[in-house]
mmCIF file of C-alpha atoms in Angstrom:
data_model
loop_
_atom_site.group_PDB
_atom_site.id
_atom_site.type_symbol
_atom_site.label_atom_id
_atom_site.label_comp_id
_atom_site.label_asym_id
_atom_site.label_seq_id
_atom_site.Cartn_x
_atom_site.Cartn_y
_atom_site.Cartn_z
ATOM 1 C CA UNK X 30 0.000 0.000 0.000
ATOM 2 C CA UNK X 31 1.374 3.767 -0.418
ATOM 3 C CA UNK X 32 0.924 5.804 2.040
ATOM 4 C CA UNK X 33 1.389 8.965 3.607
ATOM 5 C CA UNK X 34 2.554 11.379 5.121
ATOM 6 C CA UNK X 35 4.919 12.839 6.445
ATOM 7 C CA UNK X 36 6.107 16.624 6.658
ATOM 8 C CA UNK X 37 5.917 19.370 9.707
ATOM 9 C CA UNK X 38 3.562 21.558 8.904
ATOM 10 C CA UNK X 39 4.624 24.649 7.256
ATOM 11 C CA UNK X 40 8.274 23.130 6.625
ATOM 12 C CA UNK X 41 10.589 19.748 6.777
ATOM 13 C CA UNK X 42 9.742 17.351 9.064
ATOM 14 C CA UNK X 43 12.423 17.149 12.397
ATOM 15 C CA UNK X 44 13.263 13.584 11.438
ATOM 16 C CA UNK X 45 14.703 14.118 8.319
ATOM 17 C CA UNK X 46 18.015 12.858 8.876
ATOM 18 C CA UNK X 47 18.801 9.197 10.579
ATOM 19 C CA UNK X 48 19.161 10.251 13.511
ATOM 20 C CA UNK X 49 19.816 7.103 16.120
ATOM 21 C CA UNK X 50 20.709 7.164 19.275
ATOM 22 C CA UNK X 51 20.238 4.655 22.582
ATOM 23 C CA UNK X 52 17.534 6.278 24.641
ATOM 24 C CA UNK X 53 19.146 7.280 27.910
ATOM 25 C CA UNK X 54 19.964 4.577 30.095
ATOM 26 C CA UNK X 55 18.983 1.890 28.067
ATOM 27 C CA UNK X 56 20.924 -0.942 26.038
ATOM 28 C CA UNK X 57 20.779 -0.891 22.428
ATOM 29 C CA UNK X 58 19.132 -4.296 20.822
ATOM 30 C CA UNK X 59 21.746 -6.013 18.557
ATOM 31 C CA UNK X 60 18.621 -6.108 15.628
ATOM 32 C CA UNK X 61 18.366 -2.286 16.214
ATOM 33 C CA UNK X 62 18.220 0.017 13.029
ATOM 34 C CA UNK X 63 17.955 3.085 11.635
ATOM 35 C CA UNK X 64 14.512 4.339 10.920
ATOM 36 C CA UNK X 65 13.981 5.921 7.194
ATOM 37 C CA UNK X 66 11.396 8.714 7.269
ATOM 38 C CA UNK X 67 9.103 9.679 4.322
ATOM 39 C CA UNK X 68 7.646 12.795 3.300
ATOM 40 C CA UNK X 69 4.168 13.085 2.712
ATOM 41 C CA UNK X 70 1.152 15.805 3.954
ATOM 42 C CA UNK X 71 1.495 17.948 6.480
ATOM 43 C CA UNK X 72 -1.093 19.077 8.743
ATOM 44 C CA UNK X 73 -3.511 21.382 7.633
ATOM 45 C CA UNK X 74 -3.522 23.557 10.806
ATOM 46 C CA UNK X 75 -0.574 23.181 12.866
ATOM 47 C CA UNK X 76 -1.673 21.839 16.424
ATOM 48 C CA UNK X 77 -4.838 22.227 15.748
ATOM 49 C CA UNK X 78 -4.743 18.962 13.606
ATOM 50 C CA UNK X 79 -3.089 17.074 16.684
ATOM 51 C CA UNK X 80 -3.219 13.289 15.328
ATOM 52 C CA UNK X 81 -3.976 11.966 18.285
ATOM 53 C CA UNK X 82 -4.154 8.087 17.111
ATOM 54 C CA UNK X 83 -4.391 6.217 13.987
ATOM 55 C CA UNK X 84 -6.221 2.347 13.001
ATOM 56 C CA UNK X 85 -6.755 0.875 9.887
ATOM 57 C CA UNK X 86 -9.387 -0.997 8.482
ATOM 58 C CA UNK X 87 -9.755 -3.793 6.573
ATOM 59 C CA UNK X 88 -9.858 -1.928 3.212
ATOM 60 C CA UNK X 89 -6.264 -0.513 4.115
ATOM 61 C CA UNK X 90 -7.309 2.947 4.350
ATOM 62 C CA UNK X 91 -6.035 5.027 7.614
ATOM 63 C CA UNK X 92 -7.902 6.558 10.121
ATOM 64 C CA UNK X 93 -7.046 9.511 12.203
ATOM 65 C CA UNK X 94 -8.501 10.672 15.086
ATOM 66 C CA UNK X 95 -8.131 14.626 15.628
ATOM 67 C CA UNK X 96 -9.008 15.401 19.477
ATOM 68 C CA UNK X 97 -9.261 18.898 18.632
ATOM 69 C CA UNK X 98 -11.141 19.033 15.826
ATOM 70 C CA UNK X 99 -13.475 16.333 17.664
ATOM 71 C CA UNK X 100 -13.545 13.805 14.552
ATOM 72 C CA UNK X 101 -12.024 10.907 13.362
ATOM 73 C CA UNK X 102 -10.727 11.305 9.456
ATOM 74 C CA UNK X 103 -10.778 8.508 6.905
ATOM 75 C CA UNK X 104 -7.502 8.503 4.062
ATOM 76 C CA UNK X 105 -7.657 6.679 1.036
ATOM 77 C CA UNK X 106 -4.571 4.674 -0.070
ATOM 78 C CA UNK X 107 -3.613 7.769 -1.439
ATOM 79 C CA UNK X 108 -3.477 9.883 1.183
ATOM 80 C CA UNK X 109 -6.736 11.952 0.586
ATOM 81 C CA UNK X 110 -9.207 12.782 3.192
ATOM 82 C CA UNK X 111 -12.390 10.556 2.104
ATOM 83 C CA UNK X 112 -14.741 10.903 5.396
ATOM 84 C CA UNK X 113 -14.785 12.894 8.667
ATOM 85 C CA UNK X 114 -16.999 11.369 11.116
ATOM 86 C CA UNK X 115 -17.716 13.689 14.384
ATOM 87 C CA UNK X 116 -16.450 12.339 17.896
ATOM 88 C CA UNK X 117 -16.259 14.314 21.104
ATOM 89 C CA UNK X 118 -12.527 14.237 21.862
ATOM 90 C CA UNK X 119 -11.389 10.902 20.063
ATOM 91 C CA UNK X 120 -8.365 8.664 21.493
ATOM 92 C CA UNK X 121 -7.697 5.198 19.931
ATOM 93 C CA UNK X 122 -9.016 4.063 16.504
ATOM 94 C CA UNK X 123 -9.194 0.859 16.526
ATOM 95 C CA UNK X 124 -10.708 -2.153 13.921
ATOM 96 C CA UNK X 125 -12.861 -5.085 15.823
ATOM 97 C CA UNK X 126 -13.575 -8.436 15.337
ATOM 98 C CA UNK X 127 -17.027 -7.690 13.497
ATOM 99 C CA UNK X 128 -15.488 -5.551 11.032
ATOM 100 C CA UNK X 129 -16.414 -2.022 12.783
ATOM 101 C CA UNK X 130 -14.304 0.573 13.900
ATOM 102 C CA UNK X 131 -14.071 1.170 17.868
ATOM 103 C CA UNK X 132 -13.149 4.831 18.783
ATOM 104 C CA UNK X 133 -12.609 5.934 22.906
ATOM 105 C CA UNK X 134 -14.051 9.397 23.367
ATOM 106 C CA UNK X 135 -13.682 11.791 26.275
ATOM 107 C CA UNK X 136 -10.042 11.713 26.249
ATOM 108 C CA UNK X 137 -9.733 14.929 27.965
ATOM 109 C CA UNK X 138 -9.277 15.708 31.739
ATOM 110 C CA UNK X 139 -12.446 17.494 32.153
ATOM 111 C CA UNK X 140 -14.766 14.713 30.208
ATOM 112 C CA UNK X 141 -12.908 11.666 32.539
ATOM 113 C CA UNK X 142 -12.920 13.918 35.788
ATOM 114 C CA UNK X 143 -16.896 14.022 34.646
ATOM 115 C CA UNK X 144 -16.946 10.489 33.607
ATOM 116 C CA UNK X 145 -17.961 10.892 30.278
ATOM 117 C CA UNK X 146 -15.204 8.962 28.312
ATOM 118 C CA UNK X 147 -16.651 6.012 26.705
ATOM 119 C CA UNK X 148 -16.419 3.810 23.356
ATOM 120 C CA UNK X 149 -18.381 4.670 19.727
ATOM 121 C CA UNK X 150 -18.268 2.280 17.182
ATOM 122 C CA UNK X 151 -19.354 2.668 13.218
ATOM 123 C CA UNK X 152 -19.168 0.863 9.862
ATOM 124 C CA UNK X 153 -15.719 1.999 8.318
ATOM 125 C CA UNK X 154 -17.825 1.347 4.863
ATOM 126 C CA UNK X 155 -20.400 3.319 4.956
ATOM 127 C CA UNK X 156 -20.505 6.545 2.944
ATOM 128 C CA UNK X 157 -21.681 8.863 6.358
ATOM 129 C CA UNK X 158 -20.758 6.367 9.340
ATOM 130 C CA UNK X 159 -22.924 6.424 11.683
ATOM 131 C CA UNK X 160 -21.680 6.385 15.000
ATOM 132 C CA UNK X 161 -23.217 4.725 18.045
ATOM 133 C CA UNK X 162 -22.153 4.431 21.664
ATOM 134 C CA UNK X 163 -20.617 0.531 22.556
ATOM 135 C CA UNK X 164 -20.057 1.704 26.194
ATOM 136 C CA UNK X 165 -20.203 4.943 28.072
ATOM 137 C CA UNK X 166 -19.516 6.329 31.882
ATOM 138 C CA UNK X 167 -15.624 5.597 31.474
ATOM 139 C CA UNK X 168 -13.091 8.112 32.688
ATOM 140 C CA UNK X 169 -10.960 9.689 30.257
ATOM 141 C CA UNK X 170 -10.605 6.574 27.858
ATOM 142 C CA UNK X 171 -7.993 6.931 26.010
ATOM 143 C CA UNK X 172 -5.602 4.099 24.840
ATOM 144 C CA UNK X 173 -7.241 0.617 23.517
ATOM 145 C CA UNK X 174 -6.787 -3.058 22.344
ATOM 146 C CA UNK X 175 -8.752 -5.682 21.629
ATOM 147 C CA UNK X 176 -7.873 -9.365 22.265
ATOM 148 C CA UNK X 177 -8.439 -12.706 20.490
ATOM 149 C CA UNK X 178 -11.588 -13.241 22.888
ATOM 150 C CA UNK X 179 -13.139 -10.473 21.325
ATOM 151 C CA UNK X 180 -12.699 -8.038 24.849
ATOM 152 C CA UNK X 181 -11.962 -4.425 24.295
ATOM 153 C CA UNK X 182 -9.422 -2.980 26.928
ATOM 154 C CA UNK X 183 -9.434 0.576 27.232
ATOM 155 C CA UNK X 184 -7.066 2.889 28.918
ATOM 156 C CA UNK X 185 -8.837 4.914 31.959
ATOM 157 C CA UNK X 186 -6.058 7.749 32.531
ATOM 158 C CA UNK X 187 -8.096 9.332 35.122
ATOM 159 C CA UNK X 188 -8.942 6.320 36.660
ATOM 160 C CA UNK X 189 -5.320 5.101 36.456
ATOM 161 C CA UNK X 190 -6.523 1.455 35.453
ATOM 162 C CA UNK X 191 -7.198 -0.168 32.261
ATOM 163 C CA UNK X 192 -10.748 -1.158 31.681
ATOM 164 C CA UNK X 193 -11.866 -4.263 30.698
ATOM 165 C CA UNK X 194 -14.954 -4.557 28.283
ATOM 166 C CA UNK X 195 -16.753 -7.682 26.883
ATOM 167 C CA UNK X 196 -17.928 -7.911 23.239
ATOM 168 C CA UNK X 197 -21.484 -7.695 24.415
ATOM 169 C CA UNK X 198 -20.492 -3.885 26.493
ATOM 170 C CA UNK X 199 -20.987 -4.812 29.318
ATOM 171 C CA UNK X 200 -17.856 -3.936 31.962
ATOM 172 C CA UNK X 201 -16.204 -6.321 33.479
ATOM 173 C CA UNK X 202 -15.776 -4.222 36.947
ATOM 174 C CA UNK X 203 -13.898 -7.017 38.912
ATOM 175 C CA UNK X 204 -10.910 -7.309 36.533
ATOM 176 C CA UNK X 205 -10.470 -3.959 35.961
ATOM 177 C CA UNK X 206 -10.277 -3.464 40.139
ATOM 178 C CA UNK X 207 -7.382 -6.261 39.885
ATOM 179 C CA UNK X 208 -5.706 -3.998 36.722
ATOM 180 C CA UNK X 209 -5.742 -0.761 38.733
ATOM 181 C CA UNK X 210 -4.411 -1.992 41.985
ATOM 182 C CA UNK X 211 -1.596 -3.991 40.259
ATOM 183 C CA UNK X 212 -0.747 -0.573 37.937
ATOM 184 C CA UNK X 213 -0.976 1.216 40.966
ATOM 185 C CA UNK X 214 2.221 -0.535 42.453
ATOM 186 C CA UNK X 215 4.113 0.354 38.627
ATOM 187 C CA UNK X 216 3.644 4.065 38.782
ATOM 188 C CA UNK X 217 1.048 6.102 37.004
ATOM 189 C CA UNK X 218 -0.739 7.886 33.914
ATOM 190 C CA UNK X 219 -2.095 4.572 31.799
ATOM 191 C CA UNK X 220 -2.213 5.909 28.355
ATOM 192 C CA UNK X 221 -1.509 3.653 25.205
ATOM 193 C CA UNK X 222 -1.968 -0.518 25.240
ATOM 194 C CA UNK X 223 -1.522 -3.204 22.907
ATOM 195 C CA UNK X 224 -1.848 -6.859 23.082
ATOM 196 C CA UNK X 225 -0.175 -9.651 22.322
ATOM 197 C CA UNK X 226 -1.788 -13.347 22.890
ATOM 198 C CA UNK X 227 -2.548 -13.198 26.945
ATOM 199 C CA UNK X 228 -0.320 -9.955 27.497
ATOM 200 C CA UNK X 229 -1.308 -6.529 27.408
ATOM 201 C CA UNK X 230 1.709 -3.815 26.947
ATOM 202 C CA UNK X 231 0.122 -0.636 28.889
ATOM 203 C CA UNK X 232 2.443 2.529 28.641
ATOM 204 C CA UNK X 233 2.553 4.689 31.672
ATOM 205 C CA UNK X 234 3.200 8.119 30.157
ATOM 206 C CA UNK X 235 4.011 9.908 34.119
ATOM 207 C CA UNK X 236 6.165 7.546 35.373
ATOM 208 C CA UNK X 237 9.615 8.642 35.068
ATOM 209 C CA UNK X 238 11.421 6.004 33.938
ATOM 210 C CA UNK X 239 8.803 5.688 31.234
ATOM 211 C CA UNK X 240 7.608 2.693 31.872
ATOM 212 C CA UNK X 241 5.419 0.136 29.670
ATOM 213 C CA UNK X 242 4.041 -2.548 31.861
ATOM 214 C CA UNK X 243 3.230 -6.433 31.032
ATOM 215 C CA UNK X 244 -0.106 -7.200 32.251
ATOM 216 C CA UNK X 245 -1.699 -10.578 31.687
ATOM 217 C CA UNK X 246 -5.443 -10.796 30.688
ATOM 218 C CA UNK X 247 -5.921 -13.916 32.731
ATOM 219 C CA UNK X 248 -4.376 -12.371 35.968
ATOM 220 C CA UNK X 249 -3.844 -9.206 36.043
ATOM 221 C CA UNK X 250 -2.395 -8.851 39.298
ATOM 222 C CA UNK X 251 0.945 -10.536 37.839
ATOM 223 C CA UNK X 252 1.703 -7.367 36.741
ATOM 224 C CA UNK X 253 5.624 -7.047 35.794
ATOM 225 C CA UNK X 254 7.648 -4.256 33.981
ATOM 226 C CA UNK X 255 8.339 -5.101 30.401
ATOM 227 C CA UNK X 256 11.226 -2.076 30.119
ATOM 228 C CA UNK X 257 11.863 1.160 31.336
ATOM 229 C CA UNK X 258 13.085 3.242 28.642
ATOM 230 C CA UNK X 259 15.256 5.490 31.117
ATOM 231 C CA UNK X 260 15.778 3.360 34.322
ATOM 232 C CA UNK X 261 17.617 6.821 35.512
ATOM 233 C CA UNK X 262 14.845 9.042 35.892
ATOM 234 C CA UNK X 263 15.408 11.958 33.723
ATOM 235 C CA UNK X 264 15.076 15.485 33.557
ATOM 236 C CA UNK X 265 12.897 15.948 30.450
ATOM 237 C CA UNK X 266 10.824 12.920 30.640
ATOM 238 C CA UNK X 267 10.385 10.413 27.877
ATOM 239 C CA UNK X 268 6.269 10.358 28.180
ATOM 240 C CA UNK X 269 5.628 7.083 26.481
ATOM 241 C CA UNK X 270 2.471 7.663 24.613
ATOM 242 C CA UNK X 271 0.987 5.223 21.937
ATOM 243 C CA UNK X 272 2.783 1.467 21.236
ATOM 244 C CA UNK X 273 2.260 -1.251 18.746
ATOM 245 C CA UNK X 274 3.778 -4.741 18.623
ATOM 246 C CA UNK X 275 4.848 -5.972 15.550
ATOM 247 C CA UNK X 276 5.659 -9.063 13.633
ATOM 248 C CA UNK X 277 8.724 -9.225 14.718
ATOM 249 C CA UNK X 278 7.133 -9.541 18.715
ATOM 250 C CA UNK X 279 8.927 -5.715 19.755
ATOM 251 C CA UNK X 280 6.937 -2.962 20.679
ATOM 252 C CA UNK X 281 7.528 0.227 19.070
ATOM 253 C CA UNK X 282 6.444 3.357 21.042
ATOM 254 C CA UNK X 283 5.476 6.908 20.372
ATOM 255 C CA UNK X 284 7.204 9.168 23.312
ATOM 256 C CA UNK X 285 5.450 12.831 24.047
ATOM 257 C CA UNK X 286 9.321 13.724 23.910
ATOM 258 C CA UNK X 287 9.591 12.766 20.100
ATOM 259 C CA UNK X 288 11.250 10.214 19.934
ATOM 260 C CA UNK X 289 10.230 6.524 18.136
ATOM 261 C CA UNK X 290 11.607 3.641 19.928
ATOM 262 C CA UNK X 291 11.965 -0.436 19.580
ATOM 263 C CA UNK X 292 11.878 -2.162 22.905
ATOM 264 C CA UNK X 293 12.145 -5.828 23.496
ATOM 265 C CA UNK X 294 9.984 -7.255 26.479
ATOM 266 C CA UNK X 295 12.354 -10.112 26.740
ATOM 267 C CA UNK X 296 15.459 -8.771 27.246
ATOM 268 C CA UNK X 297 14.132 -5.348 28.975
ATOM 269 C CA UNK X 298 16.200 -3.260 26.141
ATOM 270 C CA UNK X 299 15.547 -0.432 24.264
ATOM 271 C CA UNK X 300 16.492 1.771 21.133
ATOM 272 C CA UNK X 301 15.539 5.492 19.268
ATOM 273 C CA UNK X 302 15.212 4.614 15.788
ATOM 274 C CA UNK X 303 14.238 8.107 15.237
ATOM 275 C CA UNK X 304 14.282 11.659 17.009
ATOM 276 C CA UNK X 305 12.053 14.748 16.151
ATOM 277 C CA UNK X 306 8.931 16.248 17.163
ATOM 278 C CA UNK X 307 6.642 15.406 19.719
ATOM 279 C CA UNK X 308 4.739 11.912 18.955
ATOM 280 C CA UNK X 309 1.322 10.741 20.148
ATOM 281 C CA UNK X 310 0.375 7.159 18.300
ATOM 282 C CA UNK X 311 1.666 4.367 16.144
ATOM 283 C CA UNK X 312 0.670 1.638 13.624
ATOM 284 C CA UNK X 313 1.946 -1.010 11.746
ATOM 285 C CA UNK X 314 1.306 -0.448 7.882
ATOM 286 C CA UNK X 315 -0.679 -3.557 7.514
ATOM 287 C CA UNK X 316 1.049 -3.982 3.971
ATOM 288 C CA UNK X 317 4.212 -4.199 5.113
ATOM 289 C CA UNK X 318 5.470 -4.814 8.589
ATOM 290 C CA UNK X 319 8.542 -2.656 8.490
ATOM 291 C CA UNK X 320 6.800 0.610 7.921
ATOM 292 C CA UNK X 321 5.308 2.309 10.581
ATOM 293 C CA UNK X 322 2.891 5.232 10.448
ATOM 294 C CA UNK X 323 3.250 7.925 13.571
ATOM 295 C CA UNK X 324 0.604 10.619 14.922
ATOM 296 C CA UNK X 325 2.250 13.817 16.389
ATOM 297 C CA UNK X 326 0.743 16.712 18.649
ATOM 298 C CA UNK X 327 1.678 18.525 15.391
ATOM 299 C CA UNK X 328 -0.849 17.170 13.339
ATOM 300 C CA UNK X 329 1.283 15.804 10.873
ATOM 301 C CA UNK X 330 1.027 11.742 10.098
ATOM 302 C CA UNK X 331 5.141 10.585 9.373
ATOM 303 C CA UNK X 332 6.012 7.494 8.481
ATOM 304 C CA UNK X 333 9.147 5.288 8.923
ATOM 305 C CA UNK X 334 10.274 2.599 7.283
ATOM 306 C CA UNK X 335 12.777 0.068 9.228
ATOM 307 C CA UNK X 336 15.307 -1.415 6.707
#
């Protein structure tokens, strides 16, 4: 599939060298490499296009969800805007099991100190989606992932907990208690997750060693620390945002700080494939497994290709 995007908006994106360089305090992964970055479109209003996350469906086309111009945007495989469909605040975009696109709304302090985060979901298909609510009364839901069972898990920031959904909506309160007291002994600020057979990779974007957690769906009080990316705490914080896991079993995760890095779960190691301005979300081009597509507070939608 071509895509996208990638350039700053009103100039050349940060990235446009290959930059590399070990993310403070970490090791660098023997299979580490250089990111290549693209060029592409640039956001149409600086900021105000903030590309908050991004899912595809299963036609290939990209979704991106602008928080603050409350609506999630469809692209063509060409990288032209095809369908804007309005949500209050979006966070994740993600594609279910039945085919429909899941987006978490309310991601904003004020809507999750209110409680009126939730889930929408719509058919990616139609020519005006028509969004409905899947589950409401969540925090500020932001993050989400579903797993093979069909559950949604959705990232609670104000609750500090990840919730746990069912396919029929209904909330599964008891594990989601058992998620929030074992994230509660890793630090704070649950933000992005991903999953990956019985494990869920939950970034904690306050904690200052920016940690991403391991937290297994069948017992989520296991709880264990999949890597810090700066053990040291550091001055300017990394603020791990968004993550993916690949083919390749890494996770590669979008840092508030701007850089993209590889970490491996196993070995507890990390690496910046590439440094530039802030980032919020990523996704695996589902064409091709070394090319990654990146949201940033910008608004601009970069992608990187790992050789």
């Amino acid at each position: 599939m071509t895509l996208l995007l990638a350039v700053a908006a009103g100039g050349p994106v940060a990235v446009a060298g290959p930059a590399v360089a070990d993310a403070p305090g970490t090791a660098t992964p023997v299979s580490c490499s250089p990111a290549e970055p693209a060029t592409g479109l640039p956001a149409r209003t600086p900021v105000g296009d903030w590309s908050e996350n991004l899912g595809f469906d299963t036609a290939g086309d990209l979704w991106v969800a602008r928080t603050y111009r409350n609506a999630v945007e469809r692209y063509d495989r060409g990288g032209h805007l095809v369908v804007s469909v309005p949500v209050s605040s979006p966070g994740a975009v993600r594609l279910g099991p039945d085919g429909l696109m899941y987006v978490t709304y309310g991601n904003s302090p004020f809507a999750g100190l209110a409680g009126q985060g939730g889930v929408l979901r719509f058919d990616p298909a139609a020519a005006v989606p028509q969004p409905e609510v899947f589950v409401s009364g969540l925090g500020q839901a932001n993050g989400a992932a579903f797993d093979a069972a069909g559950n949604l898990f959705v990232a609670d920031t104000t609750a500090d907990t990840v919730e746990r959904i069912r396919p029929d909506g209904t909330l599964d309160t008891e594990w989601t208690e058992r998620a929030r007291n074992a994230l509660a002994a890793k630090g704070s600020g649950a933000d992005g997750i991903a999953a990956a057979g019985n494990i869920l990779y939950v970034t904690l974007l306050e904690s200052p060693t920016a940690r991403i957690v391991a937290l297994p769906i069948d017992d989520p009080a296991r709880a264990d620390v999949a890597v810090d990316l700066a053990p040291a705490p550091l001055t300017a914080p990394l603020l791990p945002d968004d993550l993916a896991v690949a083919a390749d079993g890494l996770l590669y995760i979008a840092t508030g700080s701007g850089q993209f890095v590889r970490a491996d779960p196993v070995t507890h190691t990390s690496c910046t494939l590439l440094s530039g301005q802030p980032l919020t979300s990523v996704a695996v081009d589902p064409s091709d497994d070394h090319t990654f597509i990146l949201g940033t507070e910008g608004g601009d939608v970069l992608k990187a290709h790992l050789r």
